Coordinates of C-alpha atoms in Angstrom, one line a residue:
X155 CA 32.6 6.6 62.3
X156 CA 32.3 8.6 59.1
X157 CA 29.3 10.8 58.4
X158 CA 27.9 10.7 54.9
X159 CA 25.0 12.6 53.4
X160 CA 23.0 9.4 52.5
X161 CA 23.8 6.6 54.9
X162 CA 23.8 2.9 54.1
X163 CA 20.2 2.1 53.3
X164 CA 20.6 4.9 50.7
X165 CA 17.0 6.1 51.1
X166 CA 17.5 9.4 49.3
X167 CA 19.2 7.7 46.4
X168 CA 16.5 5.1 46.2
X169 CA 13.8 7.9 46.3
X170 CA 15.6 9.8 43.5
X171 CA 16.0 6.7 41.3
X172 CA 12.3 5.7 41.8
X173 CA 11.2 9.2 40.8
X174 CA 13.4 9.1 37.8
X175 CA 11.9 5.7 36.8
X176 CA 8.4 7.0 37.2
X177 CA 9.1 10.0 35.0
X178 CA 10.8 7.9 32.4
X179 CA 7.8 5.6 32.3
X180 CA 5.5 8.5 31.7
X181 CA 7.6 9.9 29.0
X182 CA 7.9 6.5 27.3
X183 CA 4.1 6.1 27.4
X184 CA 3.6 9.5 25.8
X185 CA 6.1 8.7 23.1
X186 CA 4.5 5.4 22.4
X187 CA 1.1 7.0 22.1
X188 CA 2.5 9.6 19.7
X189 CA 4.1 6.9 17.6
X190 CA 0.8 5.0 17.5
X191 CA -0.9 8.1 16.2
X192 CA 1.7 8.5 13.5
X193 CA 1.4 4.9 12.6
X194 CA -2.4 5.2 12.3
X195 CA -2.1 8.2 10.0
X196 CA 0.4 6.4 7.8
X197 CA -1.9 3.3 7.7
X198 CA -4.8 5.5 6.7
X199 CA -2.7 7.1 3.9
X200 CA -1.6 3.6 2.7
X201 CA -5.2 2.5 2.7
X202 CA -6.4 5.5 0.7
X203 CA -3.5 5.0 -1.8
X204 CA -4.4 1.3 -2.2
X205 CA -8.1 2.2 -2.8
X206 CA -7.0 4.8 -5.5
X207 CA -4.6 2.3 -7.1
X208 CA -7.4 -0.3 -7.2
X209 CA -9.8 2.1 -8.9
X210 CA -7.1 3.0 -11.5
X211 CA -6.3 -0.7 -12.1
X212 CA -10.0 -1.5 -12.6
X213 CA -10.3 1.4 -15.0
X214 CA -7.3 0.2 -16.9
X215 CA -8.6 -3.4 -17.0
X216 CA -11.9 -2.1 -18.4
X217 CA -10.0 -0.3 -21.1
X218 CA -8.0 -3.4 -21.8
X219 CA -11.1 -5.5 -22.1
X220 CA -12.6 -3.0 -24.6
X221 CA -9.4 -3.0 -26.6
X222 CA -9.4 -6.8 -26.7
X223 CA -13.0 -6.9 -27.8
X224 CA -12.3 -4.4 -30.6
X225 CA -9.3 -6.4 -31.7
X226 CA -11.4 -9.6 -31.8
X227 CA -14.2 -7.9 -33.8
X228 CA -11.6 -6.4 -36.2
X229 CA -10.0 -9.8 -36.7
X230 CA -13.4 -11.4 -37.3
X231 CA -14.2 -8.6 -39.8
X232 CA -10.9 -9.1 -41.6
X233 CA -11.4 -12.9 -41.7
X234 CA -14.9 -12.5 -43.2
X235 CA -13.7 -10.0 -45.8
X236 CA -10.9 -12.4 -46.8
X237 CA -13.5 -15.2 -47.2
X238 CA -15.7 -12.9 -49.2
X239 CA -12.9 -11.7 -51.4
X240 CA -11.7 -15.3 -51.9
X241 CA -15.2 -16.5 -52.9
X242 CA -15.6 -13.5 -55.2
X243 CA -12.2 -14.3 -56.9
X244 CA -13.2 -17.9 -57.4
X245 CA -16.5 -17.0 -58.9
X246 CA -14.9 -14.4 -61.2
X247 CA -12.4 -16.9 -62.7
X248 CA -13.5 -18.3 -66.0
X249 CA -14.2 -22.0 -66.0
X250 CA -11.7 -23.3 -68.6
X251 CA -12.0 -26.9 -67.9

C-alpha cells in the first residue's frame, strides 16, 4: 500500500477548497458592495444632470414663449398699420366718378 500525504477522503484538499470558496465569497461581496456605491454615485450625478437640463429647457421654453408673443404682437401691429395705410390711401384718392 502506497502512502500519500492526503489519503482518499481528501480531507485536507476539501478543507483548503472550502476556505478558498469562503474567501472568494467575501471578496465578491466586498466588490459587489463597492460597485453598488459607484452605481449610486453615478445615479445621483445623472439625476442632478437631468434636473439642471430640465431647468435649462424650462428657461428656454419661457424665452421661446416670449419670442412667439412678441412676433404675434408685431404681426398684429403690422396688420393694423397696413389697414390704416390702406384706409388712408383710399380716403386720399380723389373721387372722379
